[in-house]
Coordinates of C-alpha atoms and ligand atoms in Angstrom, one line a residue:
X1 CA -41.2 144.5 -106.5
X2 CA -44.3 144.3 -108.8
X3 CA -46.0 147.4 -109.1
X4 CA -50.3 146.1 -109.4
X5 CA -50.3 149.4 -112.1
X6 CA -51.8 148.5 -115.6
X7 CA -52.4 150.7 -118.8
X8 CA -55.7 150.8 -119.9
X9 CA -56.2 153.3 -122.0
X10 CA -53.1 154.8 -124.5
X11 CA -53.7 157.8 -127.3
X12 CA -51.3 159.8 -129.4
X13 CA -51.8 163.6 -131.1
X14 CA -49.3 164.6 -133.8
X15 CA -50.1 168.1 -134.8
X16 CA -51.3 167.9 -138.9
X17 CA -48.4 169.8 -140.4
X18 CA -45.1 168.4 -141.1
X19 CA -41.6 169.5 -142.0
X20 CA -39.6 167.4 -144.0
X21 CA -35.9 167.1 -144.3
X22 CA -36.0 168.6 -147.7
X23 CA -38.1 171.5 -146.3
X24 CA -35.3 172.0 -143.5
X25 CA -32.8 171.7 -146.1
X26 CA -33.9 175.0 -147.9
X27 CA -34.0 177.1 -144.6
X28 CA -30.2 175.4 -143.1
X29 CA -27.6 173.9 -144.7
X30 CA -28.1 170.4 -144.4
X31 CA -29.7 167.7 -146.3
X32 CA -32.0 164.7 -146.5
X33 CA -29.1 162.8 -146.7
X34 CA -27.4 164.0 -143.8
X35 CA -29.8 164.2 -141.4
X36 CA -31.7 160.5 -142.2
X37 CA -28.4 158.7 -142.4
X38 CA -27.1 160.6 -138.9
X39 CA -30.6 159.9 -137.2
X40 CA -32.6 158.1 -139.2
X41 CA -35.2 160.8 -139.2
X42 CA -37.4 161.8 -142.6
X43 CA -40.1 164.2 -141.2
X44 CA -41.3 165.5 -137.9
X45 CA -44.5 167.4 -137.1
X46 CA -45.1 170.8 -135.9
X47 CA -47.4 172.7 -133.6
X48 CA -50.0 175.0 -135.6
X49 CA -50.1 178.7 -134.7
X50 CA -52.4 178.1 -131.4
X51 CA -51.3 174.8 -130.5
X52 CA -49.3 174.6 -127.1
X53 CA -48.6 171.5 -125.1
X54 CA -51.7 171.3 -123.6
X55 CA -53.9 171.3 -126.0
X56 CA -51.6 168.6 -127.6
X57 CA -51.9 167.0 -124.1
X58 CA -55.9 167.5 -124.3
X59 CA -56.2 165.6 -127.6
X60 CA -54.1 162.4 -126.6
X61 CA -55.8 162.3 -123.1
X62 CA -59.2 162.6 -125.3
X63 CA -58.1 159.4 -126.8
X64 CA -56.7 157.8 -123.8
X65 CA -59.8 158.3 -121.9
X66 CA -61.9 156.8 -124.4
X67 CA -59.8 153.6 -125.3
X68 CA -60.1 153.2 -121.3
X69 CA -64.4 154.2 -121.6
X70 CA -63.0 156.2 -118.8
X71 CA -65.0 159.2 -118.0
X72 CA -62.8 162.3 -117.3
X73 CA -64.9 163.3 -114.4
X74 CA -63.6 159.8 -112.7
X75 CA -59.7 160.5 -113.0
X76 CA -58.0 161.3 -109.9
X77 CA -54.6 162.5 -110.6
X78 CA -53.0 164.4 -114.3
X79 CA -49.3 164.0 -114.5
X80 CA -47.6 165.8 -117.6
X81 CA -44.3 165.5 -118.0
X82 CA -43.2 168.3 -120.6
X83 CA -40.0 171.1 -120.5
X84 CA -42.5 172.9 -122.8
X85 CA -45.3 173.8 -120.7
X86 CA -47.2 176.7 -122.0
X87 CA -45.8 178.8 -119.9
X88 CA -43.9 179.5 -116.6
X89 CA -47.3 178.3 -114.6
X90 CA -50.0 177.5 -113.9
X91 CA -48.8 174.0 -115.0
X92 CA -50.0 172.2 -118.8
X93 CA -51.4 169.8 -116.3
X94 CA -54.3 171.9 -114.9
X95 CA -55.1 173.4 -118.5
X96 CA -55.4 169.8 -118.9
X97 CA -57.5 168.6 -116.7
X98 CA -60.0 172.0 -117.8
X99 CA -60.2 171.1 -121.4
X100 CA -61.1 167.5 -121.1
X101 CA -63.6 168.2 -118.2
X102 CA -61.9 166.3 -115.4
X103 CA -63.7 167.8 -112.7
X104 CA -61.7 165.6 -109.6
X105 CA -58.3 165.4 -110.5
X106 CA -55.3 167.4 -108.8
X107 CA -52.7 168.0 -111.4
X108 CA -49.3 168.5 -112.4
X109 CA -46.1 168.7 -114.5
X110 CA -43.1 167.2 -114.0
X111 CA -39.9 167.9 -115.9
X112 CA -37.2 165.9 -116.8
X113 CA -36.5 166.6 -120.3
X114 CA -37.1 164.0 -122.8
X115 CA -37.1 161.3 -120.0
X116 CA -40.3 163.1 -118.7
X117 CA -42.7 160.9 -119.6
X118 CA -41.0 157.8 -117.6
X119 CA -41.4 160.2 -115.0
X120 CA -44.4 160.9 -114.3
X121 CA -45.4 157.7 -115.2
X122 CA -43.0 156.3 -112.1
X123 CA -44.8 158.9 -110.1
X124 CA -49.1 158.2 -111.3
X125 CA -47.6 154.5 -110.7
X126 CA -46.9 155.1 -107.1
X127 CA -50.4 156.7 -106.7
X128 CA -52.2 153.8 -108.1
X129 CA -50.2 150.9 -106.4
X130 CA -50.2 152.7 -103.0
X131 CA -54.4 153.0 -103.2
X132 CA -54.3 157.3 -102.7
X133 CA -55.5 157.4 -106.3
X134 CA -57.6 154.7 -109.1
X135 CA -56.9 156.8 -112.1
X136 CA -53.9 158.6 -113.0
X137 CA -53.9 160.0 -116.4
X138 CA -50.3 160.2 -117.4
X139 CA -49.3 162.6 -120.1
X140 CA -46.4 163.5 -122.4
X141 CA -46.8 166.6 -124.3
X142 CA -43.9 168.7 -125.9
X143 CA -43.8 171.8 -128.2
X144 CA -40.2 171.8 -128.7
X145 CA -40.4 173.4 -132.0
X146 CA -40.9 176.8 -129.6
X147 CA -37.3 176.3 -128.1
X148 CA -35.5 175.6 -131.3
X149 CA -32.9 177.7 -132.7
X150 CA -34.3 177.2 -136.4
X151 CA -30.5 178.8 -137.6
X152 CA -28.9 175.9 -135.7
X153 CA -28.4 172.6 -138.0
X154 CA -27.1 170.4 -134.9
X155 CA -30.0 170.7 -133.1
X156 CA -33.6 171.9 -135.5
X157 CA -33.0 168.9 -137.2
X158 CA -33.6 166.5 -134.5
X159 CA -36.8 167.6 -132.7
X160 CA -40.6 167.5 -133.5
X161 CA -44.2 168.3 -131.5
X162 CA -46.8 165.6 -130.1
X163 CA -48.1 164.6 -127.0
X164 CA -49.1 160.9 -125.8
X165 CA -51.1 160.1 -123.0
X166 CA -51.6 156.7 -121.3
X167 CA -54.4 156.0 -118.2
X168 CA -53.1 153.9 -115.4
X169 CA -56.0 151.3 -113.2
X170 CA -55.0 148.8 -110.6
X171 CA -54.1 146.0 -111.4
X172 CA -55.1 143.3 -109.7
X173 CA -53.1 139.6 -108.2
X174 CA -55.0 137.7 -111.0
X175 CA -55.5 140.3 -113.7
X176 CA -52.3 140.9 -116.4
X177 CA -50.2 144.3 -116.3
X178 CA -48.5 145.3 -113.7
X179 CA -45.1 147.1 -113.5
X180 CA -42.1 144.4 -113.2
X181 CA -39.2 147.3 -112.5
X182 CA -38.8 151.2 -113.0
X183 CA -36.2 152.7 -112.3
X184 CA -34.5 156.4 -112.9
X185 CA -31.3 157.8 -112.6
X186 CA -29.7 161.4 -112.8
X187 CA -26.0 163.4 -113.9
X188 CA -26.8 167.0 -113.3
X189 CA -22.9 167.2 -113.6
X190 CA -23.5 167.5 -117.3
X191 CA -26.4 169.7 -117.4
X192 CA -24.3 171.9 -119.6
X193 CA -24.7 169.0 -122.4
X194 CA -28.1 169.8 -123.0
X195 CA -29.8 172.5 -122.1
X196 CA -32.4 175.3 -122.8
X197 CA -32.0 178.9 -120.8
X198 CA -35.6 180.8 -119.4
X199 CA -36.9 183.6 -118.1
X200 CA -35.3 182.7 -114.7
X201 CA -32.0 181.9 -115.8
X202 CA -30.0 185.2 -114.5
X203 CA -28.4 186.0 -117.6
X204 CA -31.4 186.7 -119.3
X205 CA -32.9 188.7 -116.5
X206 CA -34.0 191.7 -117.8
X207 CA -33.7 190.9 -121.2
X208 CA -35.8 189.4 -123.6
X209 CA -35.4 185.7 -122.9
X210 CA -34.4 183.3 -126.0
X211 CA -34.8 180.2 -124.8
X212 CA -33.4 177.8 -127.2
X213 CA -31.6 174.0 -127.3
X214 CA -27.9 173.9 -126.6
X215 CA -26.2 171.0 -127.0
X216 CA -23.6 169.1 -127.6
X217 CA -24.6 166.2 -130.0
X218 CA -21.6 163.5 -129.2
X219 CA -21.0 163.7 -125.6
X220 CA -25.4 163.3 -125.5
X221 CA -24.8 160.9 -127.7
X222 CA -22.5 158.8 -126.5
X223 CA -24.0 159.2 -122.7
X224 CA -27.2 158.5 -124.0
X225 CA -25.3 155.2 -125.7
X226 CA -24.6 154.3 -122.3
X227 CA -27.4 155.1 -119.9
X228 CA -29.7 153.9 -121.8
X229 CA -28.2 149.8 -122.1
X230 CA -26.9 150.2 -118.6
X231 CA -30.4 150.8 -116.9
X232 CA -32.4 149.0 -119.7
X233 CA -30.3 145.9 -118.8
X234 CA -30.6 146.5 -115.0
X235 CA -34.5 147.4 -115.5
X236 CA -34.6 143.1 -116.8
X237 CA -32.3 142.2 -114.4
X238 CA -34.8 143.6 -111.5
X239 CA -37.4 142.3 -113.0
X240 CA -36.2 138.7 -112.9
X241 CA -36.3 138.9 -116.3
X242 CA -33.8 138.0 -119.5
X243 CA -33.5 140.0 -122.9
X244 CA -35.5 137.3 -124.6
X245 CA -38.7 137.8 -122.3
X246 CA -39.0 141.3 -124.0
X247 CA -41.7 141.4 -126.6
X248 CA -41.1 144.5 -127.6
X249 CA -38.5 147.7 -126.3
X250 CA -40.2 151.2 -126.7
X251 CA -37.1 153.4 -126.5
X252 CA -37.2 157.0 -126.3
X253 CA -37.2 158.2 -130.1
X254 CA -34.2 160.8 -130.1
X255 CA -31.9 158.9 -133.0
X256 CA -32.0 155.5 -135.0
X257 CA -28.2 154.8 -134.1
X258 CA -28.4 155.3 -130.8
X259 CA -31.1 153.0 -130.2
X260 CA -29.5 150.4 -132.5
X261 CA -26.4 150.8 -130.3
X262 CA -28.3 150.1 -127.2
X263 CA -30.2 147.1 -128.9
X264 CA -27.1 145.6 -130.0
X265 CA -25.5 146.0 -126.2
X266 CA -28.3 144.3 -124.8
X267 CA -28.5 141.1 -127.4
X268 CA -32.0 142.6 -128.6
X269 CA -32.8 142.1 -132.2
X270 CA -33.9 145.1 -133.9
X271 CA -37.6 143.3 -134.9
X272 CA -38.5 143.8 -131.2
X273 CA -37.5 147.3 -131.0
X274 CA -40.2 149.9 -132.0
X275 CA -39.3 152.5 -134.0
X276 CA -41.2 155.8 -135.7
X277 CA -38.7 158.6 -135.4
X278 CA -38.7 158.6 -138.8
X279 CA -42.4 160.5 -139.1
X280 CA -41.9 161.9 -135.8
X281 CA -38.2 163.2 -134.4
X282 CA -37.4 163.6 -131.3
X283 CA -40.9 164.6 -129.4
X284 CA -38.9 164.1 -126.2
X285 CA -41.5 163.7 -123.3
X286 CA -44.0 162.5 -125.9
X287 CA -42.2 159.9 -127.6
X288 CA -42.8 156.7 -125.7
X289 CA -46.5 157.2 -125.0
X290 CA -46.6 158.4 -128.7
X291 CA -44.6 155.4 -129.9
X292 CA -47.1 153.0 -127.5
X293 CA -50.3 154.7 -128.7
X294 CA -48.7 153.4 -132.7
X295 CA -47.6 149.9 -131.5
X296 CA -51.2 149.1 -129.7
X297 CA -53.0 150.5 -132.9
X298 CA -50.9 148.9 -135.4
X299 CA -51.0 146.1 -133.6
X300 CA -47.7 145.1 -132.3
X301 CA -49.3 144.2 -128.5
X302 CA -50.8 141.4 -127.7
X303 CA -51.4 140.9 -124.1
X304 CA -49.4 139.4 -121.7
X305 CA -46.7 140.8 -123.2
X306 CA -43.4 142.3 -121.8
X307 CA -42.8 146.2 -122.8
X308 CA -39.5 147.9 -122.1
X309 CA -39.2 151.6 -121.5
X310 CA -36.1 153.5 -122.0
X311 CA -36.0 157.0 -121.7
X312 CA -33.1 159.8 -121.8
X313 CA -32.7 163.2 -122.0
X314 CA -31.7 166.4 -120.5
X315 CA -30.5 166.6 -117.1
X316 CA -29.0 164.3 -117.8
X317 CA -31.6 162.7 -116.4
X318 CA -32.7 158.7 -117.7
X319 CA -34.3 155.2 -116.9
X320 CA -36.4 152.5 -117.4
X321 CA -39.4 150.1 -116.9
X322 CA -40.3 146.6 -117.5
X323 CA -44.1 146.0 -117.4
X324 CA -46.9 143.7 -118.6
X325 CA -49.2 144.3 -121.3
X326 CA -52.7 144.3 -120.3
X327 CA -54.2 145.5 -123.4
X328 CA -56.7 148.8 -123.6
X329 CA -60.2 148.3 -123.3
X330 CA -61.5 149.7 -126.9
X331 CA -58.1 149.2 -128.6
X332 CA -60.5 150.5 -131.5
X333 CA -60.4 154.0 -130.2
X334 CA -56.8 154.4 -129.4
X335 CA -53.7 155.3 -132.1
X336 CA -52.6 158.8 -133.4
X337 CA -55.0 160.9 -135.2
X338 CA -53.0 163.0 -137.8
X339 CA -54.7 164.9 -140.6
X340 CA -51.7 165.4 -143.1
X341 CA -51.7 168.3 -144.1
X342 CA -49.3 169.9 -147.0
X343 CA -47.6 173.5 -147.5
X344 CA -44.9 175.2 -146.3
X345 CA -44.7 175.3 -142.5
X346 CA -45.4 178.7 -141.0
X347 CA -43.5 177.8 -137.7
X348 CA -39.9 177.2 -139.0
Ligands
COA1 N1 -26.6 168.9 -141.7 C1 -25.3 168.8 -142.2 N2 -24.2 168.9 -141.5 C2 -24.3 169.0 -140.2 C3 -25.6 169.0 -139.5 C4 -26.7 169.0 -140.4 N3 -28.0 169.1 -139.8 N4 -25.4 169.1 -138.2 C5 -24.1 169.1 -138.0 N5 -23.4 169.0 -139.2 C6 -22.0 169.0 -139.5 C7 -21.2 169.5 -138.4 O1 -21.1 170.9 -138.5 C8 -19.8 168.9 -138.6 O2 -19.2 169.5 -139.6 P1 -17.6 169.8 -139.6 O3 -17.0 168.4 -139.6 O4 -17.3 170.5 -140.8 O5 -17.3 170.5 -138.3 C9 -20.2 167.5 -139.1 O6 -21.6 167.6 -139.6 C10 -20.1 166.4 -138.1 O7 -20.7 166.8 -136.9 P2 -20.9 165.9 -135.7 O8 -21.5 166.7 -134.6 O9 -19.6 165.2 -135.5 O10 -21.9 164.9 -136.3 P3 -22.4 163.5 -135.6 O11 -22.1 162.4 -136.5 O12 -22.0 163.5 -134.2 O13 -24.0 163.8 -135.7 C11 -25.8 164.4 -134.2 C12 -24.6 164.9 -135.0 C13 -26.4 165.6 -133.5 C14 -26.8 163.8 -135.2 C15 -25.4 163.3 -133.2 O14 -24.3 163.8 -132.4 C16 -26.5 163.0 -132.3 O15 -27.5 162.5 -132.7 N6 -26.3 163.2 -131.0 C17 -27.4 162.9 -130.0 C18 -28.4 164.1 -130.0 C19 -29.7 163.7 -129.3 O16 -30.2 162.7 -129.6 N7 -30.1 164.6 -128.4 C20 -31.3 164.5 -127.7 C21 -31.1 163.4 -126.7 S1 -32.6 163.2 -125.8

């Protein structure tokens, strides 16, 4: 069933500093090599000393809001889907919705790892097509560089910081957008795949809590592999929909391979799959709304067009969307501010 929920507004914030592979390679044993042709990733960015996830999350909903010439004061609902929040509570959300002055809106996070921005954007899309809400700013934002164990090559390699941020509007019978299919699914019987400990986990109670990425990188990725074509192909299949409708997939950015696997399973030429993991990582909950906030700027959207979401992560939790392109309102003022800045990296 057609959800009447368009975007109109999308904006991206990578933090200025990056960390190359040949940076990582002095501090770990690995190298360029290694990690591109394993993952396809070069460089990823990295939070400053006083960035957190919201105030990532503040400077993409900045943009957001202005490519919808939304005024913050007029959005209803902030959903942030992060497993990074600045801290146990309040919630990113509310810092949120403080920082960019949106005096009206309830808000808060949701978490379901990397698949956390599909997420919350199932859940702002359920406020806008049921009529409770006309703006729902939905936001990824992730600091993972804070749970990294920067002594472990399997997993520091992989991840980066950013936050995306998209505005979602009614969209009405005759106007374009509107969300074909979303769907989500859930494994918690292999939580222990990928994971990261708190405060709260009892083993740590009492201690000092070191709350770092655990995983295990085949079984992920092979699960991922699957999840990821199996509801991708069942997201088209809802929609009425066949492969060749789909201008352009925006998967979740964890791993060149695996998203070539899953393009391959679906019959889906690489050319209309949208890839910047490269520059970026994995910015798990911010990678599709940072990936959309680069294909509108650069771009690659024209409306009318049919976008596929695929996200997976932790959980294991993972899904996806079909919906229409409506295009933003100032597409001038939406994309991914990044001041490049060089120098060692202070964080890793
Ligand atoms: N640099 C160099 N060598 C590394 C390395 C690194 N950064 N990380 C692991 N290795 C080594 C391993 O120690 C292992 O060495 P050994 O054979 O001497 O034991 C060897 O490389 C192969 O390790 P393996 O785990 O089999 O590599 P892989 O081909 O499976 O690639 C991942 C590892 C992590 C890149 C891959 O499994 C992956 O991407 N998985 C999915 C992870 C993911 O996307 N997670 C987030 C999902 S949201």
């Amino acid at each position: 069933m057609r959800l009447p929920v368009r975007i109109t507004g999308v904006g991206g914030y990578l933090p200025p500093r990056t960390l190359t592979n040949e940076e990582l390679a002095k501090q770990v044993d690995t190298s360029d090599e290694w990690i591109f042709s394993r993952t396809g990733i070069r460089e990823r960015h990295i939070a400053g000393p006083d960035e957190t996830s919201s105030t990532m999350g503040i400077e993409a909903a900045r943009v957001a809001l202005a490519s919808a010439e939304v005024d913050p004061a007029d959005v209803d609902v902030i959903i942030v889907g992060t497993s990074t929040p600045d801290g146990m509570f309040p919630a990113s959300a509310t810092r949120i919705q403080h920082g960019i002055g949106a005096t009206n809106a309830g808000a808060f996070d949701v978490n379901a790892a990397c698949a956390g921005f599909l997420h919350a954007l199932s859940a702002g899309a359920q406020y806008v097509a049921s009529g409770s809400a006309q703006r729902v700013l939905v936001i990824g934002s992730e600091t993972m560089s804070r749970i990294l164990d920067w002594t472990d090559r399997g997993t520091c390699v992989l991840f980066g910081d950013g936050a995306g941020a998209v505005l979602l509007e009614y969209a009405g019978p005759d106007e374009l957008g509107g969300i074909d299919s979303l769907l989500l699914r859930s494994d918690g019987s292999q939580a222990s795949s990928l994971y990261a400990d708190g405060p709260c986990t009892p083993a740590l109670a009492g201690a000092r809590a070191e709350a770092h990425i655990v995983m295990d990188g085949q079984a992920v990725f092979r699960s991922a592999v699957t999840g990821l074509a199996n509801a991708a192909a069942d997201a088209i299949a809802e929609a009425g929909l066949s492969v060749d409708d789909i201008a352009l997939c925006i998967p979740h950015q964890a791993n060149v391979r695996i998203i070539q696997a899953v393009a391959k399973s679906l019959s889906l030429p690489m050319d209309r799959v949208f890839v910047n993991l490269d520059r970026t990582g994995n910015t798990s909950s911010a990678s599709i709304p940072l990936a959309l906030a680069e294909a509108c700027a650069t771009g690659r959207l024209q409306p009318g067009d049919r976008i596929l979401f695929a996200a997976f992560g932790g959980g294991l939790s993972w899904g996806a969307a079909v919906m229409q392109w409506s295009g933003v309102r100032a597409a001038h003022a939406s994309g991914v501010p990044v001041a490049r800045v060089t120098g060692a990296p202070t964080t890793a």
